[in-house]
Amino acid sequence: MRTLWQHCHVATMVDGRYSIIEDAAIVTSGGVIEWLGPRSEMRPVEAQRTVDLGNAWVTPGMIDCHTHAVFGGNRSGEFEQRLQGVGYAEIAAQGGGIASTVRATRAASEDELFASARERVQALMRDGVTTIEIKSGYGLDLANERKMLRVARRLADELPVAVRATCLAAHALPPEYAGRADDYIAHICDQMLPALAAEGLVDAVDAFCEHLAFSPAQVEQVFITARELGLPVKLHAEQLSSLHGSSLAARYQALSADHLEFMTEEDAMAMGEAGTVAVLLPGAFYFLRETQLPPMDALRRHGVRIALASDLNPGTSPGLSLRLMLNMGCTLFRMTPEEALAGVTIHAATALGMGDTHGSLEVGKVADFVAWQIERPADLAYWLGGDLPKRVVRKGHEISH
Ligand code: DI6
Ligand code: FE
């Protein structure tokens, strides 16, 4: 079916800029953008349907390119503890932190994980999210990582949202491997990743490179295996300290390196040269009351594309609004509203290896977009969450009013 969408302004986000078209028209057909441009330049088309968007601002569908949306339990108790002065690393050392979510996730059935994750993903979708990445990493053994990744696949089957599933088996050391991190890494490389990849459950491979997680040498083993399996890599790097994981990620042509508060100028240079996207996670920065800012100027200087994501997870970023992250990217990291919007559209798509088909409004790309009743694009980064009036279109079909 061909649809003509008109009476709107479009921020196409081509090249990471607003690239505005005023009084625009969009023609979609077969789930793809067939034409867009100023309405005055449109040649007559035969459309089965014409939609008046009432002067809305149209942006690409929002993309949350870093989440841990599937997990058991929650950690509001630890939140209380931290407010009484106990540190994140200290809680982790006492068997709390990621380990407590691993226990709750292992104890949950696939249906229970699905039900709780669906609520969270639907909350994100209320901000116009049409694509989301979901990581495993709270199972930490083959059966439980598989369970998490299957839930990610099922979310895509049952909700109108595209899901990219990332295997984060190298998130933390499971208790049964205490003191044997190298053995666990070998188990990931020899057993878990090949099996999960063969089952078609993995779109990318991630790891947590940090003193309290895995060393660069251990991460490199995981990257080598991913490469052998033909899977792209990503990395949690430089969140709490500087191990130059982001440079390692760049050497392996990673799609993205994420967090990055403690990265150096050299890391930024390596990422710029490799085309590795910097995914900034202001929700975790805020929630941990971090003070070290990611080096925005170095990232800009080296031409690193910057994405923003929720990092939705029970420990460090219980963030259910991607638009709130836009505001935090601006207020905390001094991004411009234009940079922030590029960070949840075109650069987020690139961070997921989907930049050729998603993330900007261009002829030939998938017709995922949001028509917002706002005065100007900066409104998206201005309001602190809330539910802005909008219409969401996925693959050329409206999914909500
Ligand atoms: N960095 C984070 O912020 C999350 N994982 C990671 O590698 C934290 C996950 C958690 O605390 O449950
Ligand atoms: Fe994360």
Tab-separated table of C-alpha atoms in Angstrom, residues 27-328:
chain	number	residue	atom	x	y	z
A	27	VAL	CA	5.501	8.770	0.330
A	28	THR	CA	5.816	5.277	1.776
A	29	SER	CA	5.276	2.009	-0.007
A	30	GLY	CA	5.975	-1.560	1.042
A	31	GLY	CA	7.360	-0.391	4.371
A	32	VAL	CA	9.981	1.802	2.728
A	33	ILE	CA	10.314	5.535	2.013
A	34	GLU	CA	9.660	5.967	-1.692
A	35	TRP	CA	9.908	9.741	-1.818
A	36	LEU	CA	10.306	12.674	0.526
A	37	GLY	CA	10.877	16.348	-0.006
A	38	PRO	CA	9.151	19.733	-0.052
A	39	ARG	CA	5.470	19.270	-0.878
A	40	SER	CA	5.811	21.886	-3.610
A	41	GLU	CA	8.254	19.616	-5.469
A	42	MET	CA	6.163	16.484	-5.276
A	43	ARG	CA	4.881	15.052	-8.516
A	44	PRO	CA	1.363	13.588	-8.413
A	45	VAL	CA	1.344	10.096	-6.913
A	46	GLU	CA	-1.333	7.491	-6.735
A	47	ALA	CA	-1.663	6.804	-3.043
A	48	GLN	CA	-4.221	4.495	-1.464
A	49	ARG	CA	-4.185	6.645	1.615
A	50	THR	CA	-3.401	10.266	2.423
A	51	VAL	CA	-2.614	11.246	6.011
A	52	ASP	CA	-2.720	14.831	7.255
A	53	LEU	CA	-0.108	15.140	10.006
A	54	GLY	CA	-1.414	18.494	11.211
A	55	ASN	CA	1.897	20.392	11.035
A	56	ALA	CA	3.730	17.839	13.134
A	57	TRP	CA	7.515	17.565	13.227
A	58	VAL	CA	8.596	14.214	11.791
A	59	THR	CA	11.793	12.540	13.002
A	60	PRO	CA	13.195	9.071	12.364
A	61	GLY	CA	11.912	6.451	14.794
A	62	MET	CA	13.910	6.586	18.011
A	63	ILE	CA	16.566	3.914	18.475
A	64	ASP	CA	17.720	2.803	21.925
A	65	CYS	CA	21.035	1.159	21.034
A	66	HIS	CA	22.141	-0.050	24.504
A	67	THR	CA	19.778	-1.730	26.959
A	68	HIS	CA	19.735	-4.597	29.406
A	69	ALA	CA	15.925	-4.667	29.299
A	70	VAL	CA	15.623	-8.379	30.135
A	71	PHE	CA	16.360	-9.187	33.785
A	72	GLY	CA	14.833	-10.713	36.907
A	73	GLY	CA	14.077	-8.765	40.081
A	74	ASN	CA	15.243	-5.214	40.626
A	75	ARG	CA	17.767	-3.468	42.854
A	76	SER	CA	15.907	-0.624	44.526
A	77	GLY	CA	17.219	-2.004	47.827
A	78	GLU	CA	20.789	-1.369	46.667
A	79	PHE	CA	19.752	2.086	45.552
A	80	GLU	CA	18.790	2.762	49.143
A	81	GLN	CA	22.087	1.295	50.373
A	82	ARG	CA	24.091	3.472	48.022
A	83	LEU	CA	22.280	6.533	49.311
A	84	GLN	CA	23.483	5.541	52.753
A	85	GLY	CA	27.038	5.740	51.460
A	86	VAL	CA	27.902	2.243	50.226
A	87	GLY	CA	29.745	2.332	46.844
A	88	TYR	CA	28.812	0.408	43.684
A	89	ALA	CA	32.077	-1.566	43.667
A	90	GLU	CA	31.670	-2.343	47.385
A	91	ILE	CA	28.165	-3.699	46.842
A	92	ALA	CA	29.479	-5.837	43.969
A	93	ALA	CA	32.263	-7.201	46.186
A	94	GLN	CA	29.652	-8.262	48.784
A	95	GLY	CA	27.875	-10.451	46.220
A	96	GLY	CA	25.326	-7.784	45.382
A	97	GLY	CA	25.296	-5.780	42.195
A	98	ILE	CA	25.272	-7.744	38.967
A	99	ALA	CA	25.505	-11.033	40.911
A	100	SER	CA	22.160	-10.457	42.620
A	101	THR	CA	20.469	-9.820	39.271
A	102	VAL	CA	22.114	-12.999	37.944
A	103	ARG	CA	20.493	-14.983	40.778
A	104	ALA	CA	17.074	-13.443	40.107
A	105	THR	CA	17.387	-13.923	36.341
A	106	ARG	CA	18.412	-17.563	36.666
A	107	ALA	CA	15.471	-18.167	39.011
A	108	ALA	CA	12.936	-16.607	36.616
A	109	SER	CA	11.171	-18.572	33.898
A	110	GLU	CA	11.315	-17.453	30.292
A	111	ASP	CA	7.676	-16.349	30.522
A	112	GLU	CA	8.339	-14.321	33.664
A	113	LEU	CA	11.324	-12.602	32.062
A	114	PHE	CA	9.258	-11.906	28.969
A	115	ALA	CA	6.387	-10.369	30.946
A	116	SER	CA	8.595	-7.990	32.926
A	117	ALA	CA	10.728	-7.016	29.927
A	118	ARG	CA	7.650	-6.326	27.818
A	119	GLU	CA	6.489	-3.702	30.339
A	120	ARG	CA	9.848	-1.971	30.182
A	121	VAL	CA	10.126	-2.097	26.401
A	122	GLN	CA	6.590	-0.730	26.092
A	123	ALA	CA	7.586	2.143	28.389
A	124	LEU	CA	10.495	2.946	26.051
A	125	MET	CA	8.180	2.679	23.050
A	126	ARG	CA	5.967	5.403	24.513
A	127	ASP	CA	8.831	7.760	23.599
A	128	GLY	CA	8.627	6.809	19.935
A	129	VAL	CA	11.211	4.021	20.097
A	130	THR	CA	10.926	1.735	17.052
A	131	THR	CA	14.246	-0.125	17.404
A	132	ILE	CA	15.912	-1.383	20.553
A	133	GLU	CA	19.040	-3.342	21.345
A	134	ILE	CA	18.826	-5.866	24.192
A	135	LYS	CA	21.819	-7.524	25.822
A	136	SER	CA	22.020	-10.808	27.648
A	137	GLY	CA	24.560	-10.916	30.489
A	138	TYR	CA	22.543	-11.830	33.573
A	139	GLY	CA	22.450	-15.560	32.790
A	140	LEU	CA	26.193	-16.223	32.574
A	141	ASP	CA	25.760	-19.868	31.610
A	142	LEU	CA	24.591	-21.368	28.361
A	143	ALA	CA	21.019	-22.189	29.381
A	144	ASN	CA	20.348	-18.839	31.031
A	145	GLU	CA	22.018	-16.679	28.386
A	146	ARG	CA	19.924	-18.590	25.832
A	147	LYS	CA	16.805	-17.903	27.890
A	148	MET	CA	17.512	-14.157	27.882
A	149	LEU	CA	18.269	-14.027	24.157
A	150	ARG	CA	15.118	-15.988	23.358
A	151	VAL	CA	13.121	-13.420	25.308
A	152	ALA	CA	14.735	-10.676	23.208
A	153	ARG	CA	13.675	-12.469	20.010
A	154	ARG	CA	10.151	-13.004	21.355
A	155	LEU	CA	9.795	-9.298	22.194
A	156	ALA	CA	10.398	-8.548	18.507
A	157	ASP	CA	7.786	-11.130	17.520
A	158	GLU	CA	5.106	-9.783	19.840
A	159	LEU	CA	5.663	-6.021	19.859
A	160	PRO	CA	5.889	-3.589	16.928
A	161	VAL	CA	9.570	-2.907	17.532
A	162	ALA	CA	12.784	-4.094	15.877
A	163	VAL	CA	15.140	-5.820	18.327
A	164	ARG	CA	18.858	-6.442	18.009
A	165	ALA	CA	20.071	-9.117	20.438
A	166	THR	CA	23.592	-8.805	21.818
A	167	CYS	CA	25.351	-11.591	23.703
A	168	LEU	CA	27.016	-10.128	26.799
A	169	ALA	CA	28.094	-13.412	28.392
A	170	ALA	CA	31.331	-11.619	29.391
A	171	HIS	CA	29.458	-9.216	31.684
A	172	ALA	CA	30.553	-10.613	35.053
A	173	LEU	CA	32.158	-13.716	36.494
A	174	PRO	CA	29.498	-16.281	37.444
A	175	PRO	CA	29.888	-17.650	41.007
A	176	GLU	CA	30.726	-21.155	39.773
A	177	TYR	CA	33.850	-19.725	38.092
A	178	ALA	CA	35.027	-17.642	41.093
A	179	GLY	CA	38.783	-17.113	40.825
A	180	ARG	CA	38.842	-18.697	37.343
A	181	ALA	CA	38.080	-15.838	34.981
A	182	ASP	CA	40.279	-17.238	32.197
A	183	ASP	CA	38.383	-20.521	32.345
A	184	TYR	CA	35.066	-18.701	32.061
A	185	ILE	CA	36.324	-16.736	29.041
A	186	ALA	CA	37.436	-20.018	27.438
A	187	HIS	CA	33.980	-21.474	28.137
A	188	ILE	CA	32.345	-18.467	26.450
A	189	CYS	CA	34.606	-18.805	23.415
A	190	ASP	CA	34.531	-22.601	23.072
A	191	GLN	CA	30.949	-23.382	24.050
A	192	MET	CA	28.547	-20.522	24.647
A	193	LEU	CA	29.110	-18.189	21.710
A	194	PRO	CA	29.321	-20.918	19.045
A	195	ALA	CA	26.136	-22.569	20.351
A	196	LEU	CA	24.117	-19.366	20.708
A	197	ALA	CA	25.281	-18.086	17.331
A	198	ALA	CA	24.339	-21.379	15.665
A	199	GLU	CA	20.853	-21.015	17.114
A	200	GLY	CA	20.526	-17.613	15.440
A	201	LEU	CA	20.138	-15.815	18.749
A	202	VAL	CA	23.055	-13.384	18.456
A	203	ASP	CA	23.354	-10.234	16.336
A	204	ALA	CA	26.454	-8.850	18.084
A	205	VAL	CA	28.873	-9.676	20.908
A	206	ASP	CA	29.639	-7.371	23.835
A	207	ALA	CA	31.831	-7.564	26.961
A	208	PHE	CA	32.461	-5.508	30.100
A	209	CYS	CA	36.089	-4.362	30.170
A	210	GLU	CA	36.767	-3.160	33.706
A	211	HIS	CA	38.802	-4.015	36.805
A	212	LEU	CA	35.712	-5.531	38.416
A	213	ALA	CA	34.884	-7.479	35.229
A	214	PHE	CA	37.272	-8.579	32.440
A	215	SER	CA	40.727	-7.448	31.333
A	216	PRO	CA	41.528	-6.234	27.816
A	217	ALA	CA	43.386	-9.517	27.166
A	218	GLN	CA	40.302	-11.520	28.161
A	219	VAL	CA	38.011	-9.307	26.110
A	220	GLU	CA	40.282	-9.809	23.128
A	221	GLN	CA	39.704	-13.573	23.287
A	222	VAL	CA	35.966	-12.934	23.068
A	223	PHE	CA	36.481	-10.567	20.126
A	224	ILE	CA	38.593	-13.132	18.267
A	225	THR	CA	35.838	-15.721	18.681
A	226	ALA	CA	33.187	-13.254	17.533
A	227	ARG	CA	35.246	-12.510	14.457
A	228	GLU	CA	35.549	-16.233	13.686
A	229	LEU	CA	31.774	-16.514	13.969
A	230	GLY	CA	31.272	-13.501	11.696
A	231	LEU	CA	29.620	-11.424	14.444
A	232	PRO	CA	30.281	-7.713	15.036
A	233	VAL	CA	31.513	-6.599	18.459
A	234	LYS	CA	30.759	-3.820	20.952
A	235	LEU	CA	32.314	-3.034	24.315
A	236	HIS	CA	31.491	-1.539	27.715
A	237	ALA	CA	34.689	0.456	28.132
A	238	GLU	CA	36.180	3.153	30.330
A	239	GLN	CA	33.091	3.377	32.556
A	240	LEU	CA	34.850	3.363	35.922
A	241	SER	CA	38.541	3.434	35.001
A	242	SER	CA	40.862	3.678	32.008
A	243	LEU	CA	41.959	0.321	30.561
A	244	HIS	CA	41.918	1.492	26.909
A	245	GLY	CA	39.189	-0.968	26.074
A	246	SER	CA	37.866	1.572	23.587
A	247	SER	CA	41.159	1.427	21.642
A	248	LEU	CA	40.931	-2.358	21.687
A	249	ALA	CA	37.363	-2.128	20.410
A	250	ALA	CA	38.524	0.162	17.598
A	251	ARG	CA	41.228	-2.366	16.627
A	252	TYR	CA	38.478	-4.944	16.156
A	253	GLN	CA	36.308	-2.516	14.124
A	254	ALA	CA	33.715	-2.573	16.874
A	255	LEU	CA	30.323	-1.120	16.025
A	256	SER	CA	30.528	0.868	19.249
A	257	ALA	CA	32.333	1.430	22.516
A	258	ASP	CA	29.973	2.455	25.287
A	259	HIS	CA	30.155	4.588	28.484
A	260	LEU	CA	33.667	6.110	27.919
A	261	GLU	CA	33.841	8.589	30.810
A	262	PHE	CA	37.495	7.651	31.445
A	263	MET	CA	38.674	7.418	27.824
A	264	THR	CA	41.758	9.290	26.640
A	265	GLU	CA	42.452	11.440	23.612
A	266	GLU	CA	44.311	8.483	22.028
A	267	ASP	CA	41.249	6.274	22.509
A	268	ALA	CA	39.072	8.890	20.797
A	269	MET	CA	41.540	9.078	17.907
A	270	ALA	CA	41.498	5.303	17.471
A	271	MET	CA	37.698	5.225	17.508
A	272	GLY	CA	37.472	8.063	14.997
A	273	GLU	CA	39.804	6.265	12.602
A	274	ALA	CA	37.950	2.961	12.937
A	275	GLY	CA	34.479	4.506	12.640
A	276	THR	CA	33.503	3.004	15.999
A	277	VAL	CA	30.509	4.881	17.445
A	278	ALA	CA	30.733	6.324	20.972
A	279	VAL	CA	27.578	5.361	22.862
A	280	LEU	CA	27.158	7.682	25.842
A	281	LEU	CA	24.944	6.614	28.714
A	282	PRO	CA	23.987	9.647	30.796
A	283	GLY	CA	21.484	7.625	32.837
A	284	ALA	CA	24.294	5.539	34.366
A	285	PHE	CA	26.460	8.643	34.828
A	286	TYR	CA	23.603	10.328	36.670
A	287	PHE	CA	22.493	7.323	38.703
A	288	LEU	CA	26.042	6.565	39.930
A	289	ARG	CA	26.570	10.281	40.603
A	290	GLU	CA	29.696	10.039	38.462
A	291	THR	CA	31.719	13.238	38.161
A	292	GLN	CA	34.163	12.340	35.381
A	293	LEU	CA	32.603	13.586	32.141
A	294	PRO	CA	33.149	11.814	28.823
A	295	PRO	CA	35.632	13.893	26.776
A	296	MET	CA	33.124	15.500	24.432
A	297	ASP	CA	35.605	17.823	22.772
A	298	ALA	CA	38.058	15.010	22.001
A	299	LEU	CA	35.224	12.927	20.528
A	300	ARG	CA	34.125	15.829	18.339
A	301	ARG	CA	37.702	16.685	17.343
A	302	HIS	CA	38.335	13.150	16.127
A	303	GLY	CA	35.067	12.928	14.239
A	304	VAL	CA	33.643	10.166	16.423
A	305	ARG	CA	29.913	9.738	15.910
A	306	ILE	CA	28.121	9.995	19.241
A	307	ALA	CA	25.036	7.978	20.153
A	308	LEU	CA	22.940	8.189	23.324
A	309	ALA	CA	21.115	5.301	24.961
A	310	SER	CA	19.193	4.437	28.100
A	311	ASP	CA	21.463	1.595	29.341
A	312	LEU	CA	18.195	0.401	30.916
A	313	ASN	CA	19.374	-1.995	33.641
A	314	PRO	CA	18.485	-2.683	37.271
A	315	GLY	CA	21.813	-1.614	38.785
A	316	THR	CA	23.066	1.586	37.246
A	317	SER	CA	20.361	3.022	35.010
A	318	PRO	CA	16.746	2.110	35.685
A	319	GLY	CA	15.835	4.461	32.860
A	320	LEU	CA	12.535	3.952	31.092
A	321	SER	CA	12.577	7.079	28.930
A	322	LEU	CA	14.927	7.637	26.004
A	323	ARG	CA	13.789	11.247	25.741
A	324	LEU	CA	14.913	11.812	29.304
A	325	MET	CA	18.353	10.648	28.117
A	326	LEU	CA	18.256	13.331	25.426
A	327	ASN	CA	17.793	15.937	28.116
A	328	MET	CA	20.556	14.417	30.256
